[in-house]
Short mmCIF file of C-alpha atoms in Angstrom, two decimals:
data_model
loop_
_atom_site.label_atom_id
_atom_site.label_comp_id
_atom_site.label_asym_id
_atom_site.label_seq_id
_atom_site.Cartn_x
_atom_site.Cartn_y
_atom_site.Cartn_z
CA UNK A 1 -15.64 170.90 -229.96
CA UNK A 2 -14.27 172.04 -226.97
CA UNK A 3 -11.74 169.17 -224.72
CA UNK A 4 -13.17 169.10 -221.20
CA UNK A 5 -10.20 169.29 -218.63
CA UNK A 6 -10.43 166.47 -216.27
CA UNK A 7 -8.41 166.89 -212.68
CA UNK A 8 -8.18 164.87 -209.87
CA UNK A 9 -10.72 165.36 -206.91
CA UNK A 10 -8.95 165.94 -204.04
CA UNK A 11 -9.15 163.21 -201.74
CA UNK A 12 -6.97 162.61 -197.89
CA UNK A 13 -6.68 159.00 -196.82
CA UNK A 14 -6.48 158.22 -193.22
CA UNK A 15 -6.27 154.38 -191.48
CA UNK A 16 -8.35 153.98 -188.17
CA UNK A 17 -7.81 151.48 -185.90
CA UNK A 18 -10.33 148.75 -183.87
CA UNK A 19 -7.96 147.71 -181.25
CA UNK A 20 -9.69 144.79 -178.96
CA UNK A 21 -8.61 142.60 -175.91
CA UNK A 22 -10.10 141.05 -172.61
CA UNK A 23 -9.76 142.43 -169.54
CA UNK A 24 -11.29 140.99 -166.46
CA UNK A 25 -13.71 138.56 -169.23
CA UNK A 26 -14.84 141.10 -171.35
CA UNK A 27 -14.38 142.24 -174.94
CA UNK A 28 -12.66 145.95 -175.31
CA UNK A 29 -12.37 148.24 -177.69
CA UNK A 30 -9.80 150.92 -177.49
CA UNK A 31 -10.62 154.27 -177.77
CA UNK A 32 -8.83 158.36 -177.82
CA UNK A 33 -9.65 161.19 -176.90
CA UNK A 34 -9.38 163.91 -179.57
CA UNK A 35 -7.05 166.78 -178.64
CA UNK A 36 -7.53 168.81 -182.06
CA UNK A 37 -10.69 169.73 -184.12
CA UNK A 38 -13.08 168.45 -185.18
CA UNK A 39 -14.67 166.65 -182.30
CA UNK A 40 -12.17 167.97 -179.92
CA UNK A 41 -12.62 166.46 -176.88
CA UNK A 42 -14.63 163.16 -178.21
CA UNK A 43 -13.76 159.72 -178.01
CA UNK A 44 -12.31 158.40 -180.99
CA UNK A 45 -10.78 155.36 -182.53
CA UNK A 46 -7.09 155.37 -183.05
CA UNK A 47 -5.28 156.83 -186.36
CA UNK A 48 -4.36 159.28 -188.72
CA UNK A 49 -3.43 160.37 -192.21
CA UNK A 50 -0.45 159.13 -194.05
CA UNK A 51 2.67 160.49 -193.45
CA UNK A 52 3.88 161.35 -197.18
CA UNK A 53 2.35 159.61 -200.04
CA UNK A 54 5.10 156.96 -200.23
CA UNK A 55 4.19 155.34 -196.92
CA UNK A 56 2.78 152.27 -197.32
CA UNK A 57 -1.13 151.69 -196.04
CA UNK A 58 0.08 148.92 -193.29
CA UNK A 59 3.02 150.54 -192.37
CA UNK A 60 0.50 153.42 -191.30
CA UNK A 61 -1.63 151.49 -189.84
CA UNK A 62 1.03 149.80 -187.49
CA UNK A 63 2.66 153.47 -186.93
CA UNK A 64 -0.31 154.82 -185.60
CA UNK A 65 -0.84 151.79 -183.41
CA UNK A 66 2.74 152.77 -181.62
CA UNK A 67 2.00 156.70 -181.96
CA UNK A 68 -1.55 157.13 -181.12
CA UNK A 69 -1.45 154.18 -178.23
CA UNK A 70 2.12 153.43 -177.22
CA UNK A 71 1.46 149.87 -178.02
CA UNK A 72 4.16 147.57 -179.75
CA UNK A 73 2.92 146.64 -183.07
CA UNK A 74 5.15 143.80 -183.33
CA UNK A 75 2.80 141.04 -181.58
CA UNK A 76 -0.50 142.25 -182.57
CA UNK A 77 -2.54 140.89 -184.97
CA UNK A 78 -3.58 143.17 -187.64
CA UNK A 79 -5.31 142.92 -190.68
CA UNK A 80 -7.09 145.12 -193.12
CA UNK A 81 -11.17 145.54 -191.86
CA UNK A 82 -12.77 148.02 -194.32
CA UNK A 83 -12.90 150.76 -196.48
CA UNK A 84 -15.07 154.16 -195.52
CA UNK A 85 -15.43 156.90 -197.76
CA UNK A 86 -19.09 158.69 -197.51
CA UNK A 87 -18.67 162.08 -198.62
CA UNK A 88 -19.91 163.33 -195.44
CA UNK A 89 -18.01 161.53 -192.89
CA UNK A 90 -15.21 164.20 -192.28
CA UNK A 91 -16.01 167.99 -192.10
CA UNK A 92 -12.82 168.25 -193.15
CA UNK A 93 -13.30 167.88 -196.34
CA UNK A 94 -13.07 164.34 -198.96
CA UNK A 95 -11.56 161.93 -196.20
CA UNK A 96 -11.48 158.06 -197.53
CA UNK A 97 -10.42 156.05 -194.08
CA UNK A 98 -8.92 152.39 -194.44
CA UNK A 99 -9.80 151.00 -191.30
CA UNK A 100 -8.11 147.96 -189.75
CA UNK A 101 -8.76 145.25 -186.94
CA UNK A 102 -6.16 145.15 -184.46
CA UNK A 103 -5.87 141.86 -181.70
CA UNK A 104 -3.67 141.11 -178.69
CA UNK A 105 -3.81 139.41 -175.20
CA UNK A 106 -3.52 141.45 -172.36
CA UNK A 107 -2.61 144.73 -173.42
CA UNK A 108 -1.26 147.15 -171.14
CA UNK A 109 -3.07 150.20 -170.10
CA UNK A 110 -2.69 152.79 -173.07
CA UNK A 111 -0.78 156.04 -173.30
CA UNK A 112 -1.78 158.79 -175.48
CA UNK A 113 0.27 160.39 -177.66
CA UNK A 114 0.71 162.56 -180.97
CA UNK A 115 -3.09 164.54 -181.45
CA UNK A 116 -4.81 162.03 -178.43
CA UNK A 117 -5.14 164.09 -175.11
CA UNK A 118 -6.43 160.33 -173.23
CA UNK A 119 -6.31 156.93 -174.65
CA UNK A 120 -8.27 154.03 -172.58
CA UNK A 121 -10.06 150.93 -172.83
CA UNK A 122 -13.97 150.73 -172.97
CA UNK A 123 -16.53 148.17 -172.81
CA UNK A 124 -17.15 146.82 -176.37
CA UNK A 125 -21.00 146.83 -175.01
CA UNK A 126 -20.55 150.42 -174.17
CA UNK A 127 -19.22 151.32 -177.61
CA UNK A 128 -22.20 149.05 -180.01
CA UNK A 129 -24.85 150.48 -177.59
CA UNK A 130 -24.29 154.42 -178.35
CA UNK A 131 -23.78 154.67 -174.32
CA UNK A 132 -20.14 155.94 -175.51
CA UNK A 133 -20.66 158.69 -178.34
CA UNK A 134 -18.12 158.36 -180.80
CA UNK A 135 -16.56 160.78 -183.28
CA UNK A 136 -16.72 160.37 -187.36
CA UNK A 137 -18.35 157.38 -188.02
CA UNK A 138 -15.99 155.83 -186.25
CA UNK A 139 -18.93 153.62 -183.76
CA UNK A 140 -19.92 152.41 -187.38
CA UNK A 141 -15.95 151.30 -187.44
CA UNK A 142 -15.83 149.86 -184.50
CA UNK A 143 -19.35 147.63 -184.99
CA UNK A 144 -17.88 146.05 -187.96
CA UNK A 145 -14.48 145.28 -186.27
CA UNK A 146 -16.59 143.44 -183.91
CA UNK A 147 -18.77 141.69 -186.15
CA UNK A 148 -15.65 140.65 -188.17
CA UNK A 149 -14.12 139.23 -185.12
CA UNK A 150 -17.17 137.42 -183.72
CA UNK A 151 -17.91 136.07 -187.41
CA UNK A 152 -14.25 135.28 -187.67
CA UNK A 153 -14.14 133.20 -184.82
CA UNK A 154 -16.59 130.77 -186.17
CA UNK A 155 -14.39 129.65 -189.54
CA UNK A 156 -11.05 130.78 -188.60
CA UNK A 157 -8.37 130.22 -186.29
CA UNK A 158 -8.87 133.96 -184.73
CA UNK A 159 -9.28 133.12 -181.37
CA UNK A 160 -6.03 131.80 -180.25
CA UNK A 161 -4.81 135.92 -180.78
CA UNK A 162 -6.67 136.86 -177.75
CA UNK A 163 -4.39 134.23 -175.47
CA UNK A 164 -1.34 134.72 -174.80
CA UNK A 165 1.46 132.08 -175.90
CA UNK A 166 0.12 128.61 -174.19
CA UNK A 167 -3.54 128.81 -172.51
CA UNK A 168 -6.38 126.69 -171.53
CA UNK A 169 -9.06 125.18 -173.17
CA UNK A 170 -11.27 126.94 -170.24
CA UNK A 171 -9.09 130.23 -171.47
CA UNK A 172 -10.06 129.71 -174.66
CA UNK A 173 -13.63 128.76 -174.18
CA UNK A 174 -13.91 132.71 -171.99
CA UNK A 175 -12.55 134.51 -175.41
CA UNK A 176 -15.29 133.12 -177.30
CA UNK A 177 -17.82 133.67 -174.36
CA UNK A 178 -16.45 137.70 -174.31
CA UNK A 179 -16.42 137.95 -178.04
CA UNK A 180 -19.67 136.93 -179.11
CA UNK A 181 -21.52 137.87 -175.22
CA UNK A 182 -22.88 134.76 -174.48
CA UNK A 183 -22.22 131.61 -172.44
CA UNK A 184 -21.54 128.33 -174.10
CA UNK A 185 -22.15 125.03 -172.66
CA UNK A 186 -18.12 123.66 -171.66
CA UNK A 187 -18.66 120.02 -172.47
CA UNK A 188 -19.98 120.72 -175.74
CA UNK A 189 -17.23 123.76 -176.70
CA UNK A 190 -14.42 121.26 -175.30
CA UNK A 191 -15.65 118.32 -177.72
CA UNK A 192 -15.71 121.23 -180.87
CA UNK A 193 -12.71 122.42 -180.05
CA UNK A 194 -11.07 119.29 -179.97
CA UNK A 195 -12.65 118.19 -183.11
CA UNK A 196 -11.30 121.18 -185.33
CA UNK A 197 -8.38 119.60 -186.46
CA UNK A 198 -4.63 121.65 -186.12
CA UNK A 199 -6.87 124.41 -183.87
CA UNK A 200 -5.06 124.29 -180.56
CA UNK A 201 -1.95 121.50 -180.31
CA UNK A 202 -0.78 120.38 -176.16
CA UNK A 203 2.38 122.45 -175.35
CA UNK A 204 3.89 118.92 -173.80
CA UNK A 205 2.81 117.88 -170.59
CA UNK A 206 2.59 121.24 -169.18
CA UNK A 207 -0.37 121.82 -166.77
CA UNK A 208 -1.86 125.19 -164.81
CA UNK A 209 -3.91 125.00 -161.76
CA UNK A 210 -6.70 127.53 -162.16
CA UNK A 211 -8.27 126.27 -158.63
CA UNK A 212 -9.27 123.03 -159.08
CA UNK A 213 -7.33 120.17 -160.79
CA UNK A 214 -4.35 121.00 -162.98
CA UNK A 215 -5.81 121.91 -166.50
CA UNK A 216 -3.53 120.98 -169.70
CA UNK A 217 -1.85 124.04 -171.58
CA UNK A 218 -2.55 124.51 -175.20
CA UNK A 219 -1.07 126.91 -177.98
CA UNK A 220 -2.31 127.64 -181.87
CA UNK A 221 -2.04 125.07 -183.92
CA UNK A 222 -1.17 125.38 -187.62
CA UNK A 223 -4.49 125.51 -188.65
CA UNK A 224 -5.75 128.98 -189.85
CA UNK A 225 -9.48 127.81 -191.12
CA UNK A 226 -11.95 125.60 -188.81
CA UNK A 227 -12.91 122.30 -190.38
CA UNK A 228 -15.54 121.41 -188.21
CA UNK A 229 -16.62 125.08 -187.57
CA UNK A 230 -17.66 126.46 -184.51
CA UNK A 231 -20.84 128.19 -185.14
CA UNK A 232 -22.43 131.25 -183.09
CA UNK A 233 -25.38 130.60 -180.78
CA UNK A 234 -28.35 132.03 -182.01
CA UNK A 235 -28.96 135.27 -180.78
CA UNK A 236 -32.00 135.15 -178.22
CA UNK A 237 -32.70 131.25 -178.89
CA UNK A 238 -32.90 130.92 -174.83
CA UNK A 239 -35.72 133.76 -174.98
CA UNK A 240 -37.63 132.53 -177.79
CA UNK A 241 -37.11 129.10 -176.22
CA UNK A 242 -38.87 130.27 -172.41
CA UNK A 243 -41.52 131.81 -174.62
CA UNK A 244 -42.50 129.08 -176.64
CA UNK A 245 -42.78 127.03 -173.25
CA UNK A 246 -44.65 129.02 -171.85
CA UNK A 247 -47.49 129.39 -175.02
#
């Protein structure tokens, strides 16, 4: 009887990043542009392999953020999105990728750096549409990242990341608006918001004139869950709606 010889398959791990923010009202995704093979020249998300094999996953993650980007790590949400490991994904060779959702307010434009030649910000649209082509599988990346941050925003307290430090209710109500891509009815988002308990607290008796009357500031609350929820519109209810009218 003859003792097979088992060995480890070699495997190189890699984090990717889906960075997002609003400019002007809409939902962006940040992107590279590869300076090295493969897929020189593509658009790309954000990463890189680990730096020795003592560096912790996170720590990558948020080093990459600062190398690939120029972007302080230190104020951006960031938490762990998914794992991709499909045999095929990097010519390369066995690459397992642990990708992770990045979140800020207003970031700055990017700079590239380390194996980016370009770094810039792109409609999310652009991205889940295949108008932008990605490298890897990295628009499969990216599509979760959004889907985890629009599904997010329902139960959790995910929103308040895209504002900056105190904000509006209106400034609130235009994250979820660029997030999930649809318009929602300000009455009705006011009285929701308002009746998720610990979401958004008054930041005293501070008020900001966005052109018409002064509008009260709010900031997150300690509330990380949503107890009422605030559930997603129905994709193309308004369509089906007109149809049905009209039948």
């Amino acid at each position: 009887m003859h003792d097979d010889v088992w060995s480890p398959t070699p495997v190189l791990l890699t984090v990717d990043l889906v960075i997002l923010t609003l400019r002007e009202g809409r939902l962006h995704v940040l992107l590279v542009e590869r300076g090295e093979d493969p897929f020189r020249g593509m658009p790309a998300l954000p990463g890189g392999f680990l730096n020795h094999d003592r560096e912790e996953i996170l720590d990558a993650a948020h080093r990459e953020l600062s190398e690939e980007t120029a972007l302080t790590a230190g104020w951006v949400h960031l938490e762990q999105l998914s794992v991709y490991g499909s045999p095929d994904r990097d010519p390369r060779g066995r690459v397992v990728s642990v990708a992770h959702l990045a979140i800020a307010p207003g970031l700055p434009d990017p700079i590239a750096g380390t194996d980016a030649t370009d770094a810039a910000w792109v409609p999310a649209e652009a991205v889940l549409s295949g108008e932008v082509e990605l490298a890897f599988d990295h628009r499969r990346i990216a599509a979760d990242g959004i889907e985890h941050a629009r599904a997010k925003l329902e139960f959790s307290a995910l929103a308040t990341a895209f504002c900056r430090e105190s904000f509006t209710i209106a400034e609130l109500q235009q994250v979820y608006e660029a997030v999930w891509g649809t318009e929602l009815d300000t009455r009705n988002f006011y009285r929701k918001v308002q009746a998720a308990k610990g979401f958004i607290v008054p930041v005293g008796t501070d008020r900001r004139t966005t052109g018409g009357r002064p509008a009260r500031l709010y900031r997150a609350g300690p509330t990380t869950v949503l107890f009422p929820p605030l559930i997603r519109p129905a994709p193309f209810a308004l369509e089906e709606n007109t149809t049905d009218e009209g039948e």
